[in-house]
């Protein structure tokens, strides 16, 4: 006689409904709802992991490398200076200049 909690919970109803070992069942021969719920459960776990990593390593994150941010800002300023010089020489139209400047500032 098996007295484990999992066995006890699975025997709670006389008719199996597909949720006995969720989310750890094999997935064969089940209905749509347990399958969709399992996918939703996995997506929720991945979302929590992604949010955690975003907080740790994202903008202003605890473990973000400040040297890389400084180098990126220097490159951005250099690109803007080159763009400004090209615009002054007449190589860019006003519209192209604004679009390129906005692209550099947002990257």
Coordinates of N, CA and C in Angstrom, one line a residue:
X1 N 0.8 -1.2 0.0 CA 0.0 0.0 0.0 C 0.9 1.2 0.0
X2 N 0.6 2.1 -1.0 CA 1.4 3.3 -1.1 C 0.8 4.5 -0.3
X3 N 1.5 5.1 0.6 CA 1.0 6.1 1.5 C 1.6 7.5 1.2
X4 N 2.2 7.6 0.0 CA 2.9 8.9 -0.3 C 1.8 10.0 -0.6
X5 N 2.1 11.3 -0.3 CA 1.1 12.3 -0.6 C 0.7 12.4 -2.0
X6 N 1.6 12.2 -2.9 CA 1.2 12.2 -4.3 C 0.2 11.1 -4.7
X7 N 0.4 9.9 -4.2 CA -0.5 8.8 -4.4 C -1.9 9.2 -3.8
X8 N -1.9 9.7 -2.6 CA -3.1 10.1 -1.9 C -3.9 11.1 -2.7
X9 N -3.2 12.1 -3.2 CA -3.9 13.2 -4.0 C -4.4 12.7 -5.3
X10 N -3.7 11.7 -5.9 CA -4.1 11.2 -7.2 C -5.3 10.3 -7.0
X11 N -5.5 9.7 -5.8 CA -6.6 8.9 -5.6 C -7.9 9.6 -5.0
X12 N -7.8 10.9 -5.0 CA -8.9 11.7 -4.4 C -10.2 11.6 -5.1
X13 N -10.1 11.4 -6.4 CA -11.3 11.2 -7.2 C -11.2 9.8 -7.8
X14 N -12.3 9.2 -8.0 CA -12.3 7.8 -8.5 C -12.1 7.9 -10.0
X15 N -12.5 9.0 -10.7 CA -12.3 9.1 -12.1 C -11.1 10.0 -12.4
X16 N -10.1 9.5 -13.2 CA -9.0 10.3 -13.5 C -9.4 11.5 -14.4
X17 N -8.9 12.6 -14.2 CA -9.3 13.8 -15.0 C -8.1 14.4 -15.7
X18 N -6.9 13.9 -15.6 CA -5.8 14.4 -16.4 C -4.9 15.4 -15.6
X19 N -5.4 15.8 -14.4 CA -4.6 16.8 -13.6 C -3.9 16.1 -12.4
X20 N -3.8 14.8 -12.4 CA -3.2 14.1 -11.2 C -1.8 14.5 -11.0
X21 N -1.0 14.4 -12.0 CA 0.5 14.6 -11.9 C 0.9 15.9 -12.6
X22 N 0.0 16.8 -12.8 CA 0.3 18.1 -13.5 C 1.3 18.9 -12.7
X23 N 2.3 19.5 -13.3 CA 2.7 19.6 -14.7 C 3.7 18.6 -15.1
X24 N 3.8 17.4 -14.4 CA 4.9 16.5 -14.6 C 4.4 15.2 -15.3
X25 N 3.3 15.2 -16.0 CA 2.9 14.0 -16.6 C 3.6 13.8 -18.0
X26 N 3.4 12.7 -18.6 CA 4.1 12.5 -19.9 C 3.4 13.3 -21.0
X27 N 2.2 13.6 -20.9 CA 1.6 14.4 -22.0 C 0.8 13.7 -23.0
X28 N 0.9 12.3 -23.0 CA 0.2 11.5 -24.0 C -1.2 11.2 -23.6
X29 N -2.1 11.3 -24.5 CA -3.5 11.0 -24.2 C -4.2 11.9 -23.3
X30 N -3.8 13.1 -23.2 CA -4.5 14.1 -22.3 C -5.4 15.0 -23.1
X31 N -6.2 15.7 -22.5 CA -7.1 16.7 -23.1 C -6.3 18.0 -23.4
X32 N -7.0 18.9 -24.0 CA -6.4 20.2 -24.4 C -6.1 21.1 -23.2
X33 N -7.0 21.1 -22.2 CA -6.8 22.1 -21.1 C -5.5 21.8 -20.3
X34 N -5.2 20.6 -19.9 CA -3.9 20.4 -19.2 C -2.7 20.8 -20.0
X35 N -2.8 20.5 -21.3 CA -1.6 20.9 -22.2 C -1.5 22.4 -22.3
X36 N -2.6 23.1 -22.5 CA -2.5 24.6 -22.5 C -2.0 25.1 -21.2
X37 N -2.5 24.6 -20.1 CA -2.1 25.0 -18.8 C -0.6 24.8 -18.5
X38 N -0.1 23.6 -19.0 CA 1.3 23.3 -18.8 C 2.2 24.3 -19.6
X39 N 1.7 24.7 -20.8 CA 2.4 25.7 -21.6 C 2.4 27.0 -20.9
X40 N 1.3 27.4 -20.4 CA 1.2 28.7 -19.7 C 2.0 28.7 -18.4
X41 N 2.1 27.5 -17.8 CA 3.0 27.4 -16.6 C 4.5 27.6 -17.0
X42 N 4.9 27.0 -18.1 CA 6.3 27.1 -18.5 C 6.5 28.6 -19.0
X43 N 5.6 29.2 -19.6 CA 5.8 30.6 -20.1 C 5.9 31.5 -18.8
X44 N 5.1 31.3 -17.8 CA 5.2 32.1 -16.6 C 6.6 31.9 -15.9
X45 N 7.1 30.7 -15.9 CA 8.4 30.5 -15.3 C 9.5 31.2 -16.1
X46 N 9.4 31.1 -17.5 CA 10.4 31.8 -18.3 C 10.3 33.4 -18.2
X47 N 9.0 33.9 -18.0 CA 8.8 35.3 -17.8 C 9.5 35.8 -16.5
X48 N 9.3 35.0 -15.4 CA 9.9 35.3 -14.2 C 11.5 35.4 -14.3
X49 N 12.0 34.4 -15.0 CA 13.5 34.4 -15.2 C 13.9 35.6 -16.0
X50 N 13.2 35.9 -17.1 CA 13.6 37.0 -17.9 C 13.5 38.3 -17.2
X51 N 12.5 38.5 -16.3 CA 12.3 39.7 -15.5 C 13.5 39.8 -14.5
X52 N 13.8 38.7 -13.9 CA 14.9 38.7 -13.0 C 16.2 39.1 -13.6
X53 N 16.5 38.5 -14.8 CA 17.8 38.9 -15.5 C 17.7 40.3 -16.0
X54 N 16.6 40.8 -16.4 CA 16.5 42.2 -16.8 C 16.8 43.2 -15.6
X55 N 16.3 42.8 -14.4 CA 16.6 43.6 -13.3 C 18.1 43.6 -12.9
X56 N 18.7 42.4 -13.0 CA 20.1 42.2 -12.6 C 21.1 42.8 -13.6
X57 N 20.8 42.6 -14.9 CA 21.8 43.0 -16.0 C 21.3 44.1 -16.9
X58 N 20.0 44.5 -16.8 CA 19.5 45.5 -17.7 C 20.0 46.9 -17.4
X59 N 19.4 47.9 -18.0 CA 19.8 49.3 -17.7 C 19.8 49.6 -16.3
X60 N 20.9 50.2 -15.8 CA 21.0 50.5 -14.3 C 20.9 49.3 -13.4
X61 N 21.3 48.1 -14.0 CA 21.2 46.8 -13.2 C 22.4 46.7 -12.2
X62 N 22.2 45.9 -11.3 CA 23.2 45.7 -10.2 C 24.5 45.1 -10.8
X63 N 24.5 44.2 -11.7 CA 25.7 43.6 -12.3 C 26.1 44.0 -13.7
X64 N 25.5 45.1 -14.1 CA 25.8 45.6 -15.4 C 27.2 46.2 -15.4
X65 N 28.0 46.0 -16.5 CA 29.3 46.5 -16.6 C 29.3 48.0 -17.0
X66 N 29.7 48.8 -16.1 CA 29.7 50.3 -16.3 C 30.7 50.7 -17.3
X67 N 31.8 50.0 -17.5 CA 32.8 50.3 -18.6 C 32.1 50.2 -20.0
X68 N 31.3 49.2 -20.2 CA 30.7 49.0 -21.5 C 29.7 50.2 -21.7
X69 N 29.0 50.6 -20.7 CA 28.1 51.7 -20.9 C 28.9 53.0 -21.2
X70 N 30.0 53.2 -20.6 CA 30.8 54.4 -20.9 C 31.3 54.4 -22.3
X71 N 31.8 53.2 -22.8 CA 32.3 53.1 -24.1 C 31.2 53.3 -25.2
X72 N 30.0 52.8 -24.9 CA 28.9 53.0 -25.8 C 28.5 54.4 -25.9
X73 N 28.5 55.1 -24.8 CA 28.2 56.6 -24.8 C 29.3 57.4 -25.6
X74 N 30.5 57.0 -25.5 CA 31.6 57.7 -26.2 C 31.4 57.4 -27.7
X75 N 31.1 56.2 -28.1 CA 30.8 55.9 -29.5 C 29.6 56.7 -30.0
X76 N 28.6 56.8 -29.2 CA 27.4 57.5 -29.6 C 27.7 59.0 -29.8
X77 N 28.5 59.6 -28.9 CA 28.9 61.0 -29.1 C 29.7 61.2 -30.4
X78 N 30.6 60.2 -30.6 CA 31.5 60.3 -31.8 C 30.6 60.2 -33.1
X79 N 29.7 59.3 -33.1 CA 28.8 59.2 -34.3 C 28.0 60.4 -34.5
X80 N 27.5 61.0 -33.4 CA 26.7 62.3 -33.5 C 27.5 63.4 -34.1
X81 N 28.8 63.5 -33.6 CA 29.7 64.5 -34.1 C 30.0 64.3 -35.6
X82 N 30.2 63.1 -36.0 CA 30.4 62.8 -37.4 C 29.2 63.1 -38.3
X83 N 28.0 62.8 -37.8 CA 26.8 63.1 -38.5 C 26.6 64.6 -38.6
X84 N 26.9 65.3 -37.5 CA 26.8 66.8 -37.5 C 27.7 67.4 -38.6
X85 N 28.9 66.9 -38.7 CA 29.9 67.4 -39.6 C 29.5 67.1 -41.1
X86 N 28.9 65.9 -41.3 CA 28.4 65.5 -42.6 C 27.2 66.4 -43.0
X87 N 26.4 66.7 -42.0 CA 25.2 67.6 -42.3 C 25.7 69.0 -42.7
X88 N 26.7 69.5 -41.9 CA 27.2 70.8 -42.2 C 27.8 70.9 -43.6
X89 N 28.4 69.8 -44.1 CA 29.0 69.8 -45.4 C 27.9 69.6 -46.5
X90 N 26.7 69.3 -46.1 CA 25.6 69.2 -47.1 C 25.4 67.8 -47.6
X91 N 26.0 66.7 -46.9 CA 25.9 65.4 -47.4 C 24.5 64.7 -47.0
X92 N 23.8 65.4 -46.1 CA 22.5 64.8 -45.6 C 21.5 65.9 -45.8
X93 N 20.2 65.5 -46.1 CA 19.1 66.5 -46.1 C 18.7 66.6 -44.7
X94 N 17.8 67.6 -44.4 CA 17.3 67.9 -43.1 C 16.6 66.7 -42.5
X95 N 15.7 66.1 -43.4 CA 14.9 64.9 -43.0 C 15.8 63.7 -42.7
X96 N 16.8 63.4 -43.5 CA 17.7 62.3 -43.3 C 18.5 62.5 -42.0
X97 N 19.0 63.8 -41.8 CA 19.8 64.1 -40.7 C 19.0 63.9 -39.4
X98 N 17.7 64.3 -39.3 CA 16.9 64.1 -38.1 C 16.6 62.7 -37.9
X99 N 16.3 61.9 -38.9 CA 16.0 60.5 -38.8 C 17.3 59.7 -38.3
X100 N 18.4 60.0 -38.9 CA 19.7 59.4 -38.5 C 20.1 59.8 -37.0
X101 N 19.9 61.0 -36.7 CA 20.2 61.5 -35.3 C 19.3 60.8 -34.3
X102 N 18.0 60.7 -34.6 CA 17.1 60.0 -33.7 C 17.5 58.6 -33.5
X103 N 17.9 57.9 -34.6 CA 18.3 56.5 -34.6 C 19.5 56.3 -33.7
X104 N 20.5 57.2 -33.8 CA 21.7 57.1 -33.0 C 21.4 57.4 -31.6
X105 N 20.6 58.4 -31.3 CA 20.3 58.7 -29.9 C 19.5 57.6 -29.2
X106 N 18.6 56.9 -29.9 CA 17.8 55.8 -29.4 C 18.5 54.5 -29.3
X107 N 19.7 54.3 -30.0 CA 20.4 53.0 -29.9 C 21.3 52.9 -28.8

